[in-house]
Coordinates of C-alpha atoms in Angstrom, one line a residue:
Chain A
X1 CA 6.8 6.4 -4.4
X2 CA 6.5 3.4 -2.3
X3 CA 9.0 4.5 0.4
X4 CA 6.4 5.0 3.1
X5 CA 3.4 2.5 3.3
X6 CA 0.6 2.5 5.9
X7 CA 1.1 -1.2 6.4
X8 CA 1.3 -0.9 10.3
X9 CA -2.2 0.7 10.3
X10 CA -3.7 -1.9 8.2
X11 CA -2.3 -4.9 10.3
X12 CA -3.2 -3.2 13.7
X13 CA -6.7 -2.6 12.2
X14 CA -7.1 -6.4 11.3
X15 CA -5.9 -7.3 14.5
X16 CA -8.2 -5.0 16.5
X17 CA -11.2 -6.2 14.1
X18 CA -10.5 -9.8 14.7
X19 CA -10.4 -9.3 18.5
X20 CA -13.5 -7.0 18.6
X21 CA -15.3 -9.5 16.4
X22 CA -14.5 -12.5 18.6
X23 CA -15.5 -10.7 21.7
X24 CA -18.9 -9.3 20.3
X25 CA -19.7 -12.7 18.7
X26 CA -19.4 -14.3 22.2
X27 CA -21.4 -11.4 23.8
X28 CA -24.3 -11.7 21.0
X29 CA -24.3 -15.6 21.6
X30 CA -24.7 -15.1 25.4
X31 CA -27.2 -12.3 25.6
X32 CA -29.2 -12.5 22.5
X33 CA -29.3 -16.3 22.4
X34 CA -28.5 -16.6 18.9
X35 CA -26.8 -19.6 17.3
X36 CA -22.9 -19.4 16.9
X37 CA -22.8 -18.8 13.1
X38 CA -25.5 -16.0 13.3
X39 CA -23.8 -14.0 16.0
X40 CA -20.5 -14.3 14.3
X41 CA -21.9 -13.0 11.2
X42 CA -23.7 -10.3 12.9
X43 CA -20.5 -9.3 14.9
X44 CA -18.5 -9.3 11.5
X45 CA -21.1 -7.0 9.7
X46 CA -21.6 -4.6 12.6
X47 CA -17.8 -4.2 13.2
X48 CA -17.0 -3.7 9.4
X49 CA -19.7 -1.1 9.2
X50 CA -18.4 0.8 12.2
X51 CA -15.0 0.7 11.0
X52 CA -16.0 1.8 7.5
X53 CA -17.9 4.8 8.8
X54 CA -15.2 5.6 11.1
X55 CA -12.8 5.9 8.1
X56 CA -15.3 8.0 6.1
X57 CA -15.5 10.4 8.9
X58 CA -11.9 10.7 9.1
X59 CA -11.5 11.3 5.3
X60 CA -14.2 13.7 5.4
X61 CA -12.9 15.9 8.2
X62 CA -9.5 15.6 7.3
X63 CA -9.4 18.4 4.6
X64 CA -11.4 20.8 6.5
X65 CA -9.2 20.6 9.8
X66 CA -7.3 24.0 10.7
X67 CA -3.7 23.9 9.7
X68 CA -2.5 23.6 13.1
X69 CA -4.5 20.6 13.8
X70 CA -3.6 19.0 10.7
X71 CA 0.0 19.2 11.5
X72 CA -0.6 17.7 14.9
X73 CA -2.5 14.9 13.1
X74 CA 0.6 14.2 10.9
X75 CA 2.8 14.4 13.7
X76 CA 0.7 11.8 15.5
X77 CA 0.6 9.5 12.5
X78 CA 4.2 9.7 11.6
X79 CA 5.8 10.0 15.0
X80 CA 3.3 8.6 17.5
X81 CA 3.2 11.9 19.7
X82 CA 2.1 15.4 19.5
X83 CA 4.8 18.2 19.2
X84 CA 5.1 21.3 21.3
X85 CA 3.5 24.0 19.0
X86 CA 4.6 27.5 19.5
X87 CA 1.0 28.3 19.5
X88 CA 0.4 25.9 22.5
X89 CA -2.4 24.0 21.3
X90 CA -3.8 21.8 24.0
X91 CA -4.0 18.3 22.7
X92 CA -4.9 16.2 25.8
X93 CA -8.7 17.5 26.3
X94 CA -9.2 17.0 22.5
X95 CA -8.0 13.4 22.7
X96 CA -10.0 12.5 25.6
X97 CA -13.2 14.1 24.1
X98 CA -12.4 12.3 20.8
X99 CA -12.0 8.9 22.5
X100 CA -15.4 9.4 24.4
X101 CA -17.0 10.4 21.1
X102 CA -15.7 7.4 19.4
X103 CA -17.1 5.0 22.0
X104 CA -20.4 6.6 21.8
X105 CA -20.5 6.9 18.0
X106 CA -19.5 3.3 17.4
X107 CA -22.2 2.0 20.0
X108 CA -24.8 4.0 18.0
X109 CA -23.7 2.9 14.8
X110 CA -23.7 -0.8 16.0
X111 CA -27.1 -0.4 17.4
X112 CA -28.6 1.0 14.2
X113 CA -26.6 -1.3 12.1
X114 CA -27.9 -4.2 13.9
X115 CA -31.5 -3.0 13.4
X116 CA -30.9 -2.3 9.8
X117 CA -29.2 -5.9 9.2
X118 CA -32.2 -7.6 10.8
X119 CA -34.5 -5.7 8.7
X120 CA -32.5 -6.5 5.6
X121 CA -32.4 -10.3 6.5
X122 CA -36.1 -10.2 7.1
X123 CA -35.7 -11.8 10.6
X124 CA -37.6 -9.3 12.6
X125 CA -40.8 -11.4 12.5
X126 CA -39.2 -14.0 14.6
X127 CA -39.5 -12.5 18.2
X128 CA -43.3 -12.0 17.8
X129 CA -43.6 -15.8 18.3
X130 CA -40.6 -15.8 20.7
X131 CA -42.0 -13.0 22.9
X132 CA -45.0 -15.4 24.1
X133 CA -42.3 -17.9 25.4
X134 CA -39.5 -15.7 26.4
X135 CA -41.1 -14.4 29.7
X136 CA -41.3 -18.0 30.9
X137 CA -37.5 -18.5 30.7
X138 CA -36.3 -15.1 31.4
X139 CA -38.2 -14.3 34.5
X140 CA -40.9 -11.9 35.3
X141 CA -39.0 -8.7 35.6
X142 CA -38.8 -8.1 31.9
X143 CA -41.8 -6.2 30.3
X144 CA -43.4 -7.6 27.2
X145 CA -43.4 -4.5 25.3
X146 CA -39.8 -3.3 24.3
X147 CA -38.4 -6.5 25.6
X148 CA -36.7 -7.0 22.4
X149 CA -35.2 -3.7 21.9
X150 CA -34.0 -3.5 25.6
X151 CA -32.3 -6.7 25.4
X152 CA -30.5 -5.5 22.1
X153 CA -29.3 -2.3 23.4
X154 CA -27.8 -4.1 26.5
X155 CA -26.2 -6.6 24.3
X156 CA -24.7 -4.0 22.0
X157 CA -23.6 -1.9 24.9
X158 CA -21.9 -4.7 26.7
X159 CA -20.3 -6.0 23.5
X160 CA -19.0 -2.5 22.5
X161 CA -17.7 -1.9 26.0
X162 CA -15.9 -5.3 26.1
X163 CA -14.3 -4.9 22.7
X164 CA -13.2 -1.3 23.6
X165 CA -11.7 -2.6 26.9
X166 CA -9.8 -5.4 24.9
X167 CA -8.4 -3.0 22.5
X168 CA -7.5 -0.5 25.1
X169 CA -5.7 -3.2 27.1
X170 CA -3.7 -4.1 23.9
X171 CA -2.7 -0.4 23.5
X172 CA -1.6 -0.2 27.1
X173 CA 0.5 -3.3 26.6
X174 CA 2.1 -1.9 23.4
X175 CA 2.8 1.5 25.4
X176 CA 4.5 -0.5 28.2
X177 CA 6.5 -2.4 25.7
X178 CA 7.8 0.6 23.8
X179 CA 8.7 2.7 26.8
X180 CA 9.9 0.4 29.6
X181 CA 11.3 -2.6 27.7
X182 CA 14.1 -1.0 26.0
X183 CA 15.7 0.0 29.2
Chain B
X1 CA -1.2 3.1 -38.8
X2 CA -0.4 6.0 -36.3
X3 CA -3.9 5.9 -35.1
X4 CA -3.5 2.3 -34.4
X5 CA -0.4 3.0 -32.4
X6 CA -2.1 5.7 -30.6
X7 CA -5.0 3.5 -29.4
X8 CA -2.7 0.9 -28.4
X9 CA -0.6 3.4 -26.5
X10 CA -3.5 4.9 -24.8
X11 CA -4.8 1.7 -23.3
X12 CA -1.4 0.2 -22.5
X13 CA 0.4 3.1 -21.2
X14 CA -1.0 2.6 -17.8
X15 CA 0.8 -0.7 -17.8
X16 CA 4.3 0.8 -18.5
X17 CA 6.4 1.1 -15.5
X18 CA 7.0 4.7 -14.5
X19 CA 10.0 4.0 -12.4
X20 CA 12.0 0.9 -11.4
X21 CA 9.9 0.7 -8.2
X22 CA 6.4 0.8 -9.2
X23 CA 3.3 -1.4 -9.2
X24 CA 3.7 -2.0 -12.8
X25 CA 7.1 -3.6 -12.5
X26 CA 5.8 -5.8 -9.7
X27 CA 2.9 -6.8 -11.9
X28 CA 5.0 -7.6 -14.8
X29 CA 7.6 -9.5 -12.8
X30 CA 4.6 -11.5 -11.4
X31 CA 3.3 -12.2 -14.8
X32 CA 6.9 -13.4 -16.2
X33 CA 7.4 -15.6 -13.1
X34 CA 4.2 -17.1 -13.4
X35 CA 4.5 -18.1 -17.1
X36 CA 7.9 -19.4 -16.8
X37 CA 7.0 -21.4 -13.6
X38 CA 4.1 -22.8 -15.4
X39 CA 6.1 -23.7 -18.4
X40 CA 8.9 -25.1 -16.4
X41 CA 7.0 -27.1 -13.9
X42 CA 4.2 -28.2 -16.4
X43 CA 4.5 -31.1 -18.7
X44 CA 3.4 -28.9 -21.5
X45 CA 7.0 -28.0 -22.1
X46 CA 7.6 -31.4 -23.8
X47 CA 4.5 -30.6 -25.9
X48 CA 5.7 -27.1 -26.8
X49 CA 9.1 -28.2 -27.8
X50 CA 7.8 -30.6 -30.1
X51 CA 5.3 -28.6 -31.7
X52 CA 7.8 -25.7 -32.2
X53 CA 9.4 -27.9 -34.8
X54 CA 6.2 -27.9 -36.8
X55 CA 4.7 -24.4 -36.6
X56 CA 1.4 -25.2 -38.5
X57 CA 0.5 -27.3 -35.6
X58 CA 0.7 -24.4 -33.3
X59 CA -1.5 -22.4 -35.5
X60 CA -4.0 -25.2 -35.8
X61 CA -4.1 -25.5 -32.1
X62 CA -4.5 -21.7 -31.7
X63 CA -7.4 -21.7 -34.2
X64 CA -9.0 -24.6 -32.4
X65 CA -8.9 -22.7 -29.2
X66 CA -10.2 -19.5 -30.4
X67 CA -13.1 -20.6 -32.6
X68 CA -16.4 -20.3 -30.7
X69 CA -17.7 -23.9 -30.0
X70 CA -21.1 -22.3 -29.9
X71 CA -22.7 -19.0 -30.6
X72 CA -22.7 -17.8 -27.0
X73 CA -19.1 -18.2 -25.6
X74 CA -16.4 -16.1 -24.6
X75 CA -14.7 -16.4 -27.9
X76 CA -17.5 -14.6 -29.8
X77 CA -17.3 -11.8 -27.5
X78 CA -13.5 -11.5 -28.2
X79 CA -14.1 -11.7 -31.9
X80 CA -16.7 -9.0 -31.7
X81 CA -14.4 -6.8 -29.6
X82 CA -11.5 -7.1 -31.9
X83 CA -13.8 -6.5 -35.1
X84 CA -15.2 -3.3 -33.4
X85 CA -11.7 -2.2 -32.6
X86 CA -10.7 -2.8 -36.2
X87 CA -13.9 -0.9 -37.3
X88 CA -12.8 1.9 -35.0
X89 CA -9.9 2.6 -37.0
X90 CA -11.9 3.7 -40.0
X91 CA -13.8 6.8 -39.2
X92 CA -11.9 10.2 -39.3
X93 CA -13.8 12.0 -36.6
X94 CA -12.2 11.6 -33.2
X95 CA -15.5 11.2 -31.2
X96 CA -16.8 8.4 -33.5
X97 CA -13.3 6.6 -33.2
X98 CA -13.6 6.9 -29.5
X99 CA -17.1 5.7 -29.2
X100 CA -16.6 2.6 -31.2
X101 CA -13.3 2.0 -29.4
X102 CA -15.3 2.2 -26.2
X103 CA -17.8 -0.3 -27.5
X104 CA -14.9 -2.5 -28.2
X105 CA -14.0 -2.4 -24.6
X106 CA -17.8 -3.1 -23.5
X107 CA -17.5 -6.3 -25.5
X108 CA -13.8 -7.2 -24.2
X109 CA -14.7 -6.9 -20.5
X110 CA -17.6 -9.4 -20.4
X111 CA -15.6 -11.7 -22.7
X112 CA -12.7 -11.8 -20.2
X113 CA -15.1 -12.2 -17.3
X114 CA -16.8 -15.0 -19.2
X115 CA -13.5 -16.6 -19.9
X116 CA -12.6 -16.7 -16.4
X117 CA -15.4 -18.9 -15.8
X118 CA -14.0 -21.3 -18.1
X119 CA -13.2 -24.6 -16.4
X120 CA -12.0 -26.6 -19.5
X121 CA -9.6 -24.3 -21.4
X122 CA -7.9 -26.4 -24.0
X123 CA -4.9 -25.1 -25.6
X124 CA -1.8 -27.2 -27.0
X125 CA -3.4 -30.5 -25.9
X126 CA -3.5 -29.2 -22.4
X127 CA -6.6 -28.6 -20.3
X128 CA -6.3 -25.8 -17.9
X129 CA -9.0 -25.1 -15.2
X130 CA -9.0 -21.4 -15.2
X131 CA -11.7 -21.0 -12.6
X132 CA -10.0 -23.2 -10.3
X133 CA -6.6 -21.4 -10.9
X134 CA -8.1 -18.1 -9.8
X135 CA -9.7 -19.5 -6.6
X136 CA -7.9 -19.0 -3.4
X137 CA -9.2 -20.4 -0.3
X138 CA -12.5 -20.8 -1.8
X139 CA -12.8 -17.2 -3.0
X140 CA -13.0 -16.8 -6.9
X141 CA -10.9 -13.8 -7.7
X142 CA -12.4 -13.2 -11.1
X143 CA -14.7 -10.3 -10.3
X144 CA -11.3 -8.3 -9.0
X145 CA -9.6 -8.9 -12.4
X146 CA -12.9 -7.8 -14.1
X147 CA -13.0 -4.7 -11.8
X148 CA -9.6 -3.8 -12.6
X149 CA -10.4 -3.8 -16.3
X150 CA -13.6 -1.7 -15.7
X151 CA -11.6 1.0 -13.5
X152 CA -9.2 1.0 -16.4
X153 CA -11.8 1.8 -18.9
X154 CA -13.6 4.4 -16.8
X155 CA -10.6 6.2 -15.3
X156 CA -8.0 6.1 -17.9
X157 CA -8.7 9.6 -19.0
X158 CA -7.9 11.1 -15.7
X159 CA -4.8 13.2 -15.1
X160 CA -1.9 11.9 -13.2
X161 CA -2.7 13.5 -10.0
X162 CA -6.2 12.0 -9.7
X163 CA -5.2 8.4 -10.4
X164 CA -6.1 7.5 -6.9
X165 CA -9.7 7.5 -7.8
X166 CA -9.2 4.5 -9.9
X167 CA -7.6 2.4 -7.2
X168 CA -10.2 3.6 -4.6
X169 CA -13.1 2.7 -6.8
X170 CA -11.6 -0.6 -7.8
X171 CA -12.6 -2.5 -4.7
X172 CA -16.3 -1.5 -4.5
X173 CA -16.7 -2.1 -8.4
X174 CA -15.3 -5.6 -8.1
X175 CA -17.6 -6.3 -5.2
X176 CA -20.8 -5.1 -7.2
X177 CA -19.5 -7.4 -10.1
X178 CA -19.2 -10.4 -7.6
X179 CA -22.6 -9.6 -6.2
X180 CA -24.2 -9.5 -9.7
X181 CA -25.1 -13.2 -10.1
X182 CA -27.2 -13.0 -6.8
X183 CA -29.4 -10.2 -8.5
X184 CA -30.2 -12.3 -11.7
X185 CA -32.9 -14.8 -11.7
X186 CA -33.8 -17.3 -14.4
X187 CA -34.6 -15.9 -17.6
X188 CA -32.7 -13.4 -17.2
X189 CA -34.6 -10.9 -14.9
X190 CA -33.7 -8.7 -12.1
X191 CA -34.6 -10.0 -8.7
X192 CA -33.9 -9.0 -5.2
X193 CA -31.5 -11.5 -3.7
X194 CA -33.2 -14.0 -1.3
X195 CA -32.6 -13.4 2.3
X196 CA -30.4 -16.3 2.8
X197 CA -27.7 -14.9 0.6
X198 CA -28.1 -11.3 1.8
X199 CA -25.6 -11.7 4.8
X200 CA -22.8 -12.8 2.5
X201 CA -23.4 -9.8 0.1
X202 CA -23.2 -7.4 3.1
X203 CA -20.0 -8.9 4.3
X204 CA -18.4 -8.9 0.8
X205 CA -19.5 -5.1 0.1
X206 CA -18.4 -4.0 3.6
X207 CA -14.9 -5.9 3.3
X208 CA -14.4 -4.3 0.0
X209 CA -15.2 -0.8 1.2
X210 CA -12.8 -1.3 3.9
X211 CA -10.0 -2.3 1.5
X212 CA -10.8 1.0 -0.5
X213 CA -10.4 2.9 2.6
X214 CA -6.9 1.4 3.3
X215 CA -5.9 2.4 -0.3
X216 CA -7.2 5.9 0.3
X217 CA -5.2 6.1 3.5
X218 CA -2.1 5.1 1.4
X219 CA -2.8 8.0 -1.2
X220 CA -3.5 10.4 1.7
X221 CA -0.1 9.6 3.4
X222 CA 1.7 9.9 -0.1
X223 CA 0.0 13.4 -0.5
X224 CA 1.4 14.5 3.0
X225 CA 4.7 13.5 2.1
X226 CA 4.6 15.5 -1.0
X227 CA 3.5 18.5 0.8
X228 CA 5.9 18.2 3.8
X229 CA 9.1 16.5 2.3
X230 CA 11.0 17.1 5.5
X231 CA 9.3 14.2 7.2
X232 CA 11.1 11.8 5.1
X233 CA 14.2 12.8 6.6
X234 CA 13.2 11.6 10.0
X235 CA 13.1 8.3 11.8
X236 CA 9.8 6.8 11.3
X237 CA 10.5 3.6 13.2
X238 CA 8.3 4.4 16.0
X239 CA 5.1 5.0 14.1
X240 CA 2.1 2.8 14.7
X241 CA 0.7 3.6 11.3
X242 CA 3.3 3.7 8.6
X243 CA 6.4 1.7 7.8
X244 CA 9.3 3.0 5.8
X245 CA 10.7 0.7 3.1
X246 CA 13.6 2.9 1.7
X247 CA 16.6 2.9 3.9
X248 CA 18.2 6.1 2.6
X249 CA 17.4 9.4 4.3
X250 CA 17.3 12.3 1.8
X251 CA 19.2 15.5 2.8
X252 CA 17.0 17.9 4.7
X253 CA 15.7 20.9 2.9
X254 CA 17.2 23.2 5.4
X255 CA 20.3 22.8 3.5
X256 CA 18.5 24.2 0.3
X257 CA 17.1 27.0 2.4
X258 CA 20.3 27.9 3.9
X259 CA 22.2 27.8 0.5
X260 CA 19.5 30.1 -0.9
X261 CA 19.9 32.5 2.2
X262 CA 23.7 32.6 1.5
X263 CA 22.9 33.7 -2.1
X264 CA 20.6 36.4 -1.0
X265 CA 22.9 37.7 1.7
X266 CA 26.0 37.7 -0.8
X267 CA 23.8 39.7 -3.1
X268 CA 23.0 42.2 -0.3
X269 CA 26.2 42.6 1.5
X270 CA 29.0 41.5 -0.8
X271 CA 31.0 44.6 -2.0
X272 CA 29.0 47.0 0.1
X273 CA 30.8 49.5 2.3
X274 CA 31.6 48.6 5.7
X275 CA 29.4 51.0 7.3
X276 CA 26.5 49.8 5.5
X277 CA 27.3 46.2 6.5
X278 CA 27.6 47.3 10.2
X279 CA 24.1 48.9 9.9
X280 CA 22.6 45.8 8.3
X281 CA 24.1 43.7 11.1
X282 CA 22.9 46.0 13.9
X283 CA 19.4 45.5 12.6
X284 CA 19.6 41.9 12.5
X285 CA 16.2 40.6 13.4
X286 CA 14.1 42.7 10.9
X287 CA 16.7 41.8 8.3
X288 CA 16.3 38.0 9.1
X289 CA 12.6 38.3 8.8
X290 CA 13.1 40.2 5.3
X291 CA 15.7 37.4 4.3
X292 CA 13.1 34.7 5.4
X293 CA 10.3 36.3 3.1
X294 CA 12.8 36.6 0.2
X295 CA 14.0 33.2 0.5
X296 CA 10.5 31.5 0.8
X297 CA 9.4 33.3 -2.4
X298 CA 12.3 32.0 -4.3
X299 CA 11.9 28.4 -3.3
X300 CA 9.0 26.1 -4.7
X301 CA 5.7 26.8 -2.7
X302 CA 5.2 23.8 -0.5
X303 CA 2.8 23.7 2.5
X304 CA 5.9 23.0 4.8
X305 CA 7.5 26.4 4.0
X306 CA 5.5 27.9 6.7
X307 CA 7.3 25.7 9.3
X308 CA 10.7 26.7 8.3
X309 CA 12.0 30.0 9.9
X310 CA 15.4 31.6 9.2
X311 CA 17.1 33.0 12.2
X312 CA 20.5 34.4 12.7
X313 CA 22.9 35.8 15.3
X314 CA 26.2 37.5 15.2
X315 CA 28.8 35.7 17.6
X316 CA 30.1 38.1 20.1
X317 CA 33.6 39.5 20.2
X318 CA 34.2 38.6 16.5
X319 CA 34.4 40.9 13.6
X320 CA 31.6 39.3 12.3
X321 CA 30.8 35.8 12.3
X322 CA 27.2 35.5 11.4
X323 CA 25.6 32.3 12.0
X324 CA 22.4 31.7 10.0
X325 CA 19.9 29.2 11.1
X326 CA 17.2 27.3 9.4
X327 CA 14.7 26.2 12.3
X328 CA 12.2 23.5 11.8
X329 CA 9.1 24.1 13.8
X330 CA 7.0 21.1 12.6
X331 CA 6.6 17.4 13.5
X332 CA 9.8 15.7 14.3
X333 CA 10.8 12.4 15.7
X334 CA 11.5 13.8 19.3
X335 CA 8.9 16.6 19.2
X336 CA 11.2 19.4 19.6
X337 CA 12.2 20.2 16.1
X338 CA 15.7 20.9 15.1
X339 CA 17.8 23.4 13.4
X340 CA 20.6 23.6 10.9
X341 CA 23.5 26.2 11.2
X342 CA 25.3 27.8 8.4
X343 CA 28.4 29.8 9.6
X344 CA 29.4 32.9 7.6
X345 CA 32.4 35.2 7.9
X346 CA 32.0 38.9 7.0
X347 CA 35.5 40.3 6.5
X348 CA 37.0 43.7 5.5
X349 CA 39.0 44.1 2.6
X350 CA 40.3 47.2 1.1
X351 CA 38.6 48.6 -1.8
X352 CA 40.4 47.8 -4.9
X353 CA 38.0 49.4 -7.3
X354 CA 38.8 53.0 -6.6
X355 CA 41.9 54.7 -8.1
X356 CA 44.7 55.3 -5.7
X357 CA 44.9 59.0 -6.8
X358 CA 41.6 59.9 -4.8
X359 CA 42.1 61.7 -1.7
X360 CA 39.1 60.5 0.1
X361 CA 39.7 58.2 3.0
X362 CA 40.1 54.6 1.9
X363 CA 36.9 52.7 2.2
X364 CA 36.6 49.2 3.1
X365 CA 34.2 46.8 1.7
X366 CA 32.8 43.7 2.9
X367 CA 33.4 40.2 1.7
X368 CA 31.0 37.2 2.7
X369 CA 32.1 33.8 2.7
X370 CA 30.2 30.9 4.1
X371 CA 31.0 27.3 5.1
X372 CA 28.8 24.3 4.5
X373 CA 25.7 23.7 6.6
X374 CA 26.2 21.7 9.9
X375 CA 24.0 18.5 10.3
X376 CA 20.7 19.0 12.1
X377 CA 20.8 19.6 15.8
X378 CA 17.8 18.8 18.0
X379 CA 15.9 21.3 19.7
X380 CA 15.3 25.1 18.9
X381 CA 18.4 27.4 18.8
X382 CA 19.0 30.2 21.3
X383 CA 19.4 33.5 19.6
X384 CA 19.1 35.5 22.7
X385 CA 16.6 38.6 22.8

């Protein structure tokens, strides 16, 4: 029963999570001017939430996939590539659309997650006092109304893009190592 | 007496190892090593050796440990649980018995949870700090043990196929048990946790949900391997998701399919007249299709049967060498599939059943002999048009 374990998926996911949390904590620290501990905790919560919702979507969509797609998914998980189906299923555009959707999806989840987290922690009263002093520090180009939400959208976007870039870089390095080094 | 054994059997059967390599053996091995290591490395071994010589000392110690020092302690709960369980043996009706046995569990689980908070557990003149023993890196593991017991209680009635629900629910239930102290104010009353503690609760809950997702992934890959057993015969070392722990590779199901096909072909062709056989071989493609349908209906129904196809060709310039091929068109390590070949010979032999006195032209019948299946060859076979 234990011949095949999904340990590699768990290890890779832990690695990606740690890197994403570190990068996003740094971005939150710089752009939202929170202290170290709070930005780290926000990054952890938001990344865990998006990972969990991603797994949930996977587990919900997996039984309703058509059979050919599911066999391609199985081939991807066990053998790391898609196989030439006699029915000529075209997987490359699907993959591109899926990656793009994943980026936008995680961005939205992180944004809403951060809002919900701040509401849960009852910290959303603070910026009312901070707005009065912020324009003096940040310059005059920011509007008073919607200042907080613009800054947060920017912060989450930059954080998401940075962590995705880091993960893509790691995957690219792994690809290079797999295909070029054995020769 | 039989219902006593029945109850014990029901609650303990989960812990019996189902096979040599299962989580139960790992658990029991860990418990055994823990006990032996504790006894070996602890100075308690001297005390135990001495007091074995006087057995009443042991019983006195045990009684001292198990008597409740004050009315609200874990020993009281333990004794109430044992009392309820003993009471559950009395009624005749199955439902009342089950109900009282469940009450016994309801007292046992808080009792064990309370026991794990114990910081001064005195037994055999030895004080064990249970709470510290269960703390790794600052995280107290008690709620996870209690959660395992709760899952055992809730899900022990499920059939074998649905045991994954118990494992997947274990982590969130343990998280809720670990979060419970924050929801109780003095008195005891319900309170919403104060904002300072909420961040920790969020991270605790999300980490455990992620853990249950990983367990669900494990069960999902297991169900895929049950549906498509041919995946186990492949080389899984390049996968980014799974790792293969067993080093042996089982024989491919193609062998089973071809052996079954050989049986069906022998049924159809052995002993038939030569002209019938030639007609059969002339019409090879539809015959192979029909053969495939027959063989697949005779094998146990698995989802991967749709990805196996049976094909055949007759080698040219031979008086019928039939090669039957089982072609795998599903996922494989190199992406092109593979096929296995079973070579068969169809030869003419004179008919020995008819008497020699008949004046009709001697007919010849066919005899089919097949060799073993060759090892899998990569790629799809060429059968011509």
